């Protein structure tokens, strides 16, 4: 059970609109069956940008909440007095609570709250979380992992940043302790580390499959010359080939400048290609920048009636939905219907809205509890080919440590986005 016993005793049990925990599922060679139920954004650049602040420690009361008096039992693991005599399962939570960036700190706190909520919903009296402050630093993360392993961690939830995941996975793997991390850096996956975050590659795959199902075979890219932009464009090239299509053109603009010349390049391509059929253009941008870039296409003569605009989860932002150019544009995201109950319960209990990663952390914690219940916290448990159904929808971990998602496709209109194609609810036969 979560460490915050005094807090949880004061709360009424949340009532998320979710199914039961894990259900029995078919093996990979059997007909597709429903995934395991666990009840479980914007793509993140490490570290998250925001107003830098002076580093601080987590406040003393919070530390006391997160770290109860230490005692050990026969297995040498951390066991609070109220858990003595039980077969305790332990999850280390490695997050940057004292990161110098205020936005990162807020993200970490929201993720911990999501984890607490999942434990309150589903854990019994023998599941313990052990929150550890990494400060976002590699050396500190390594030290926190060492502490966690000495205290008997069965699974690690976190870290948040890819470099820190890479730093700790050799040690965790040697101890056969799986890591469910929250980075979206695919190079950090593997070697016992599984990435729970929704990757840009998964979003690109989903929205391009949707476009292809609507007859689109020609694609173009207009985006920032950043690591994220390059990641999205590379995923597009791969998916275009997978869909039997072509990448007609790619244009990268300076993220700190304008996109006039690059938009003219793409508009020219659209004018020449649109006569042969519908063309889809990916603009992986956000907010004010997106509002300045997207209108440049019709301004430069692009025949928008034959163009499908595509985005990533960066488009899940009410500030951009009234832009006429974006009307009809599509992007991939978790089905909002799955998240309603989680968001309502979270706000009722914590008095604020959850971050996107709070839901991801909730799913990861619920998965850990389910595996602990089945005495299956091990690599082959995490990589169940039938997958899991959480508040972010269907997901499963591949053997290489990346995750596959059953995302919905959202379409923008003036009143907000609507679901035009729901996410799948079961993976087909075959390994992950």
Coordinates of C-alpha atoms in Angstrom, one line a residue:
X1 CA 0.0 0.0 0.0
X2 CA 1.1 3.5 -0.6
X3 CA 3.2 5.2 2.1
X4 CA 0.8 8.1 2.6
X5 CA -1.5 6.3 5.1
X6 CA -2.7 9.3 7.0
X7 CA -3.7 11.1 3.8
X8 CA -5.5 8.1 2.3
X9 CA -7.5 7.3 5.4
X10 CA -9.2 10.7 5.0
X11 CA -10.2 10.1 1.5
X12 CA -13.3 8.3 0.1
X13 CA -12.4 5.6 -2.3
X14 CA -12.2 7.0 -5.9
X15 CA -14.6 5.6 -8.4
X16 CA -12.8 5.6 -11.7
X17 CA -14.9 4.5 -14.7
X18 CA -12.7 1.5 -15.3
X19 CA -13.0 -2.3 -15.6
X20 CA -11.5 -4.8 -13.2
X21 CA -7.8 -5.4 -13.0
X22 CA -6.1 -7.8 -15.3
X23 CA -8.2 -10.5 -17.0
X24 CA -6.8 -13.8 -18.3
X25 CA -5.6 -13.4 -21.9
X26 CA -4.8 -15.7 -24.8
X27 CA -1.4 -16.7 -25.8
X28 CA 0.2 -15.2 -28.9
X29 CA -0.9 -18.1 -31.2
X30 CA -4.5 -18.0 -30.1
X31 CA -7.3 -15.7 -31.6
X32 CA -7.0 -12.1 -30.4
X33 CA -8.7 -11.6 -27.0
X34 CA -9.2 -8.6 -24.8
X35 CA -6.0 -7.2 -23.3
X36 CA -5.3 -7.4 -19.6
X37 CA -7.3 -4.7 -17.7
X38 CA -5.2 -2.7 -15.2
X39 CA -7.4 0.4 -14.9
X40 CA -4.7 2.2 -15.3
X41 CA 2.0 14.9 -24.5
X42 CA 3.0 16.7 -25.7
X43 CA 6.2 14.9 -26.5
X44 CA 8.8 16.1 -23.9
X45 CA 12.2 17.4 -24.6
X46 CA 14.6 16.6 -21.7
X47 CA 14.6 18.6 -19.6
X48 CA 11.2 20.3 -19.9
X49 CA 11.5 24.0 -20.6
X50 CA 10.2 26.6 -18.3
X51 CA 11.3 29.4 -15.9
X52 CA 14.5 28.1 -14.3
X53 CA 14.5 28.4 -10.5
X54 CA 17.1 27.9 -7.8
X55 CA 17.3 24.3 -6.7
X56 CA 15.5 23.4 -3.5
X57 CA 14.9 20.4 -1.4
X58 CA 11.4 18.8 -1.1
X59 CA 9.7 20.3 1.9
X60 CA 10.4 18.5 5.1
X61 CA 6.8 17.4 5.7
X62 CA 6.7 15.9 2.2
X63 CA 9.9 14.0 2.8
X64 CA 8.5 12.6 6.1
X65 CA 5.4 11.5 4.2
X66 CA 7.4 9.8 1.5
X67 CA 9.9 8.1 3.9
X68 CA 8.4 6.2 6.9
X69 CA 10.6 4.9 9.7
X70 CA 12.8 2.2 8.3
X71 CA 12.8 -1.3 9.6
X72 CA 13.8 -4.5 7.8
X73 CA 12.5 -8.0 7.8
X74 CA 14.0 -11.3 6.9
X75 CA 14.6 -10.5 3.2
X76 CA 16.5 -7.4 4.1
X77 CA 14.1 -5.1 2.3
X78 CA 12.5 -1.9 3.6
X79 CA 9.4 -2.8 5.6
X80 CA 7.5 -0.1 7.6
X81 CA 6.2 -1.3 11.0
X82 CA 2.6 -1.7 9.7
X83 CA 3.7 -4.1 7.0
X84 CA 5.8 -6.4 9.3
X85 CA 5.2 -10.1 8.7
X86 CA 3.8 -9.6 5.2
X87 CA 5.2 -10.7 1.9
X88 CA 5.9 -7.1 0.8
X89 CA 6.4 -6.1 -2.9
X90 CA 8.2 -2.9 -3.4
X91 CA 8.3 -0.3 -6.2
X92 CA 11.0 2.3 -6.2
X93 CA 9.8 5.6 -7.7
X94 CA 12.7 7.6 -9.1
X95 CA 11.6 11.2 -10.0
X96 CA 13.2 14.7 -10.0
X97 CA 11.3 16.3 -7.1
X98 CA 14.0 18.9 -6.4
X99 CA 14.9 19.6 -10.1
X100 CA 16.0 23.3 -10.6
X101 CA 13.2 23.7 -13.2
X102 CA 9.8 24.5 -11.7
X103 CA 7.9 22.7 -14.5
X104 CA 9.9 19.5 -14.0
X105 CA 9.2 19.6 -10.3
X106 CA 5.5 20.1 -10.9
X107 CA 5.5 17.2 -13.3
X108 CA 7.3 14.9 -10.8
X109 CA 4.8 15.8 -8.1
X110 CA 1.8 15.1 -10.4
X111 CA 3.3 11.8 -11.5
X112 CA 3.7 10.8 -7.8
X113 CA 0.1 11.7 -7.1
X114 CA -1.0 9.5 -10.1
X115 CA 1.0 6.6 -8.6
X116 CA -0.5 7.2 -5.2
X117 CA -4.0 7.1 -6.7
X118 CA -3.3 3.9 -8.5
X119 CA -2.1 2.2 -5.3
X120 CA -5.1 3.5 -3.4
X121 CA -7.4 2.1 -6.1
X122 CA -5.8 -1.3 -6.5
X123 CA -3.0 -2.2 -4.1
X124 CA -3.5 -4.4 -1.0
X125 CA -1.7 -4.1 2.3
X126 CA 1.5 -5.6 1.0
X127 CA 2.6 -3.2 -1.8
X128 CA 5.0 -0.4 -0.9
X129 CA 6.3 2.5 -2.9
X130 CA 9.7 4.0 -2.1
X131 CA 9.9 7.5 -3.7
X132 CA 13.4 8.7 -4.3
X133 CA 14.4 12.2 -5.4
X134 CA 16.8 12.1 -8.3
X135 CA 17.0 15.9 -8.8
X136 CA 17.3 15.0 -12.5
X137 CA 21.0 14.3 -12.2
X138 CA 22.6 11.1 -13.4
X139 CA 24.9 10.6 -10.4
X140 CA 22.0 11.1 -8.0
X141 CA 19.8 8.8 -9.9
X142 CA 22.5 6.1 -9.8
X143 CA 22.8 6.6 -6.0
X144 CA 19.0 6.4 -5.5
X145 CA 18.9 3.2 -7.5
X146 CA 21.6 1.6 -5.3
X147 CA 19.5 2.6 -2.2
X148 CA 16.4 1.1 -3.8
X149 CA 18.0 -2.2 -4.6
X150 CA 19.4 -2.5 -1.0
X151 CA 15.9 -1.8 0.3
X152 CA 14.5 -4.6 -1.8
X153 CA 12.9 -2.9 -4.8
X154 CA 11.1 -5.4 -7.1
X155 CA 10.5 -2.9 -9.9
X156 CA 11.6 0.7 -10.7
X157 CA 9.1 3.3 -11.8
X158 CA 11.1 6.1 -13.5
X159 CA 13.4 7.9 -14.1
X160 CA 12.0 10.7 -16.2
X161 CA 15.0 11.5 -18.4
X162 CA 16.6 9.3 -21.0
X163 CA 20.2 9.8 -19.9
X164 CA 19.3 8.7 -16.4
X165 CA 17.5 5.6 -17.6
X166 CA 20.7 4.6 -19.6
X167 CA 22.8 5.2 -16.5
X168 CA 20.9 2.8 -14.2
X169 CA 19.7 0.0 -16.4
X170 CA 22.9 -2.1 -16.4
X171 CA 22.8 -2.3 -12.6
X172 CA 19.0 -3.0 -12.5
X173 CA 19.3 -5.6 -15.2
X174 CA 22.1 -7.4 -13.3
X175 CA 19.7 -7.6 -10.3
X176 CA 16.9 -8.7 -12.7
X177 CA 14.8 -5.7 -11.6
X178 CA 12.7 -4.3 -14.5
X179 CA 12.6 -0.5 -15.1
X180 CA 9.4 1.1 -16.3
X181 CA 10.7 4.6 -17.3
X182 CA 8.9 7.8 -18.4
X183 CA 11.4 9.1 -21.0
X184 CA 10.4 9.3 -24.7
X185 CA 14.0 8.8 -25.8
X186 CA 13.9 5.5 -27.7
X187 CA 17.6 5.0 -27.4
X188 CA 17.1 4.5 -23.6
X189 CA 14.9 1.5 -24.1
X190 CA 16.0 -2.1 -23.9
X191 CA 18.3 -3.9 -21.5
X192 CA 15.6 -4.3 -19.0
X193 CA 14.2 -0.7 -19.4
X194 CA 10.7 -0.3 -20.8
X195 CA 9.4 3.2 -21.8
X196 CA 5.9 3.9 -20.7
X197 CA 5.7 7.3 -22.3
X198 CA 3.8 7.7 -25.6
X199 CA 6.5 8.2 -28.2
X200 CA 6.4 10.5 -31.2
X201 CA 6.9 7.4 -33.4
X202 CA 3.7 5.8 -32.1
X203 CA 1.8 9.0 -32.8
X204 CA 3.2 9.3 -36.3
X205 CA 2.5 5.6 -37.0
X206 CA -1.2 6.0 -35.9
X207 CA -2.0 9.2 -37.8
X208 CA -0.2 8.0 -41.0
X209 CA -2.1 4.7 -40.9
X210 CA -5.3 6.7 -40.6
X211 CA -4.3 8.9 -43.6
X212 CA -3.4 5.9 -45.7
X213 CA -6.8 4.3 -44.9
X214 CA -8.3 7.5 -46.4
X215 CA -6.3 7.0 -49.7
X216 CA -3.3 9.2 -48.9
X217 CA -0.1 7.9 -50.4
X218 CA 2.0 11.1 -50.6
X219 CA 3.3 12.8 -47.5
X220 CA 5.3 15.9 -46.7
X221 CA 6.9 17.3 -43.6
X222 CA 7.2 20.9 -42.4
X223 CA 8.7 21.3 -38.9
X224 CA 11.4 22.6 -36.7
X225 CA 15.0 21.8 -37.1
X226 CA 15.3 20.2 -33.6
X227 CA 15.9 16.7 -32.3
X228 CA 12.2 16.3 -31.9
X229 CA 11.5 17.5 -35.5
X230 CA 14.1 15.1 -36.9
X231 CA 12.6 12.2 -34.8
X232 CA 9.2 12.9 -36.3
X233 CA 10.4 13.2 -39.9
X234 CA 12.5 10.0 -39.6
X235 CA 9.4 8.2 -38.3
X236 CA 7.4 9.6 -41.3
X237 CA 9.9 8.3 -43.8
X238 CA 9.8 4.8 -42.3
X239 CA 6.0 4.8 -42.1
X240 CA 5.6 6.1 -45.7
X241 CA 7.6 3.1 -46.9
X242 CA 5.5 0.8 -44.7
X243 CA 2.3 2.2 -46.2
X244 CA 3.5 1.9 -49.7
X245 CA 3.7 5.7 -50.0
X246 CA 6.3 8.3 -50.6
X247 CA 7.8 11.3 -48.8
X248 CA 7.5 14.0 -51.4
X249 CA 9.4 16.6 -49.5
X250 CA 10.7 17.7 -46.1
X251 CA 11.5 21.2 -44.9
X252 CA 13.1 22.1 -41.6
X253 CA 12.9 25.7 -40.3
X254 CA 14.9 27.4 -37.6
X255 CA 12.8 27.1 -34.5
X256 CA 13.9 30.6 -33.4
X257 CA 13.0 32.2 -36.7
X258 CA 10.4 32.3 -39.4
X259 CA 9.3 29.5 -41.7
X260 CA 8.5 31.5 -44.8
X261 CA 11.0 29.9 -47.2
X262 CA 10.3 26.4 -46.0
X263 CA 6.5 26.9 -46.2
X264 CA 6.9 28.1 -49.8
X265 CA 8.9 25.0 -50.6
X266 CA 6.2 22.7 -49.2
X267 CA 3.4 24.7 -50.8
X268 CA 5.0 24.3 -54.2
X269 CA 5.2 20.6 -53.7
X270 CA 1.6 20.4 -52.7
X271 CA 0.5 22.3 -55.8
X272 CA 2.3 19.8 -58.0
X273 CA 1.3 16.7 -56.1
X274 CA -2.3 17.5 -55.2
X275 CA -3.4 17.0 -58.8
X276 CA -2.4 13.3 -58.5
X277 CA -4.4 12.7 -55.3
X278 CA -4.7 13.7 -51.7
X279 CA -1.5 14.8 -49.9
X280 CA -0.9 14.8 -46.1
X281 CA 1.5 17.3 -44.4
X282 CA 2.8 16.8 -40.9
X283 CA 3.5 20.0 -38.9
X284 CA 4.8 18.8 -35.4
X285 CA 4.6 22.2 -33.8
X286 CA 2.7 23.8 -30.9
X287 CA 0.9 26.9 -29.7
X288 CA 1.8 30.3 -31.2
X289 CA 4.4 28.9 -33.5
X290 CA 1.9 26.5 -35.0
X291 CA -0.5 29.3 -35.5
X292 CA 2.1 31.2 -37.5
X293 CA 3.4 28.3 -39.5
X294 CA 0.2 26.5 -40.7
X295 CA -1.4 29.5 -42.4
X296 CA 1.7 30.0 -44.5
X297 CA 0.6 27.0 -46.7
X298 CA -2.6 28.5 -48.0
X299 CA -1.0 31.9 -48.1
X300 CA 1.6 30.4 -50.6
X301 CA -1.1 28.9 -52.7
X302 CA -1.3 25.3 -51.4
X303 CA -4.6 23.7 -52.5
X304 CA -5.8 22.9 -49.0
X305 CA -9.0 21.2 -50.2
X306 CA -6.7 18.3 -51.3
X307 CA -4.4 18.5 -48.3
X308 CA -4.8 16.6 -45.0
X309 CA -2.9 18.4 -42.2
X310 CA -1.4 16.1 -39.5
X311 CA 0.1 16.8 -36.1
X312 CA 1.3 15.1 -33.0
X313 CA 0.0 15.4 -29.5
X314 CA 1.4 18.9 -29.4
X315 CA -1.9 19.7 -31.1
X316 CA -3.9 18.7 -28.1
X317 CA -4.1 22.4 -27.1
X318 CA -7.3 24.5 -27.0
X319 CA -5.3 27.6 -28.0
X320 CA -4.9 26.4 -31.6
X321 CA -8.3 24.8 -32.3
X322 CA -10.0 27.9 -33.7
X323 CA -7.3 28.5 -36.4
X324 CA -9.2 28.0 -39.7
X325 CA -6.3 26.4 -41.5
X326 CA -6.2 23.6 -38.9
X327 CA -9.9 22.8 -39.3
X328 CA -10.1 19.1 -40.3
X329 CA -6.5 18.4 -39.2
X330 CA -5.8 15.2 -37.4
X331 CA -3.5 14.0 -34.7
X332 CA -3.1 10.9 -32.5
X333 CA -3.8 10.8 -28.8
X334 CA -5.2 8.6 -26.1
X335 CA -9.0 8.4 -26.3
X336 CA -10.3 11.1 -24.0
X337 CA -13.2 8.9 -23.0
X338 CA -10.8 6.6 -21.2
X339 CA -9.3 9.5 -19.2
X340 CA -12.5 11.1 -18.0
X341 CA -12.8 9.1 -14.8
X342 CA -9.1 9.4 -13.9
X343 CA -9.1 13.2 -14.4
X344 CA -12.2 13.7 -12.3
X345 CA -11.0 11.6 -9.5
X346 CA -7.5 13.1 -9.5
X347 CA -8.9 16.7 -9.4
X348 CA -11.4 15.8 -6.6
X349 CA -8.7 14.3 -4.4
X350 CA -5.7 16.6 -5.2
X351 CA -7.5 19.8 -6.1
X352 CA -5.8 20.3 -9.4
X353 CA -5.7 18.9 -12.9
X354 CA -3.3 16.0 -13.6
X355 CA -0.5 16.4 -16.2
X356 CA -0.3 14.0 -19.1
X357 CA 2.4 12.1 -17.5
X358 CA 0.4 11.6 -14.3
X359 CA -1.9 9.3 -16.3
X360 CA 1.1 7.5 -17.7
X361 CA 2.5 7.1 -14.1
X362 CA -0.9 5.9 -12.9
X363 CA -0.9 3.1 -15.6
X364 CA 2.6 2.1 -14.7
X365 CA 1.8 1.8 -11.0
X366 CA -1.4 -0.1 -11.7
X367 CA 0.6 -2.5 -13.9
X368 CA 3.1 -3.0 -11.1
X369 CA 0.4 -3.8 -8.6
X370 CA -1.2 -6.3 -11.0
X371 CA 2.1 -8.0 -11.7
X372 CA 2.8 -8.2 -7.9
X373 CA -0.6 -9.7 -7.3
X374 CA 0.2 -12.4 -9.8
X375 CA 3.7 -12.8 -8.4
X376 CA 4.9 -11.9 -11.9
X377 CA 7.2 -8.9 -11.6
X378 CA 9.7 -10.0 -14.1
X379 CA 10.6 -9.2 -17.7
X380 CA 8.2 -11.7 -19.3
X381 CA 5.4 -10.3 -17.1
X382 CA 6.0 -6.7 -18.3
X383 CA 6.1 -7.9 -22.0
X384 CA 2.8 -9.7 -22.0
X385 CA 2.0 -9.9 -25.8
X386 CA -1.7 -9.4 -25.2
X387 CA -1.0 -6.0 -23.6
X388 CA -2.8 -4.0 -20.9
X389 CA -5.7 -1.6 -20.9
X390 CA -5.2 1.5 -18.9
X391 CA -6.6 5.0 -18.7
X392 CA -4.4 5.9 -21.6
X393 CA -5.8 3.0 -23.6
X394 CA -4.3 -0.2 -24.8
X395 CA -0.6 -0.7 -24.6
X396 CA 2.1 -3.3 -24.5
X397 CA 5.9 -3.3 -24.2
X398 CA 7.9 -4.8 -27.0
X399 CA 11.0 -6.9 -26.3
X400 CA 13.2 -3.9 -27.3
X401 CA 11.7 -1.9 -24.4
X402 CA 9.5 0.5 -26.5
X403 CA 5.8 0.5 -26.1
X404 CA 3.0 0.0 -28.6
X405 CA -0.2 2.0 -28.2
X406 CA -3.8 1.8 -29.3
X407 CA -4.2 5.5 -29.8
X408 CA -7.3 7.3 -31.1
X409 CA -7.3 9.7 -34.0
X410 CA -8.6 13.2 -33.2
X411 CA -9.9 15.7 -35.7
X412 CA -9.8 19.5 -35.0
X413 CA -12.9 21.7 -35.5
X414 CA -13.8 25.1 -34.1
X415 CA -15.6 23.6 -31.1
X416 CA -12.6 21.4 -30.2
X417 CA -11.3 18.0 -31.3
X418 CA -13.5 15.0 -31.8
X419 CA -12.6 11.3 -32.1
X420 CA -12.8 10.2 -35.8
X421 CA -11.3 6.8 -35.2
X422 CA -11.2 5.1 -31.8
X423 CA -8.1 3.2 -30.7
X424 CA -8.0 -0.6 -31.0
X425 CA -9.0 -2.5 -27.9
X426 CA -7.0 -5.7 -28.5
X427 CA -3.8 -6.5 -30.2
X428 CA -3.9 -9.1 -32.9
X429 CA -2.2 -12.5 -32.7
X430 CA 1.6 -12.4 -32.8
X431 CA 4.4 -11.3 -30.5
X432 CA 5.0 -7.8 -29.5

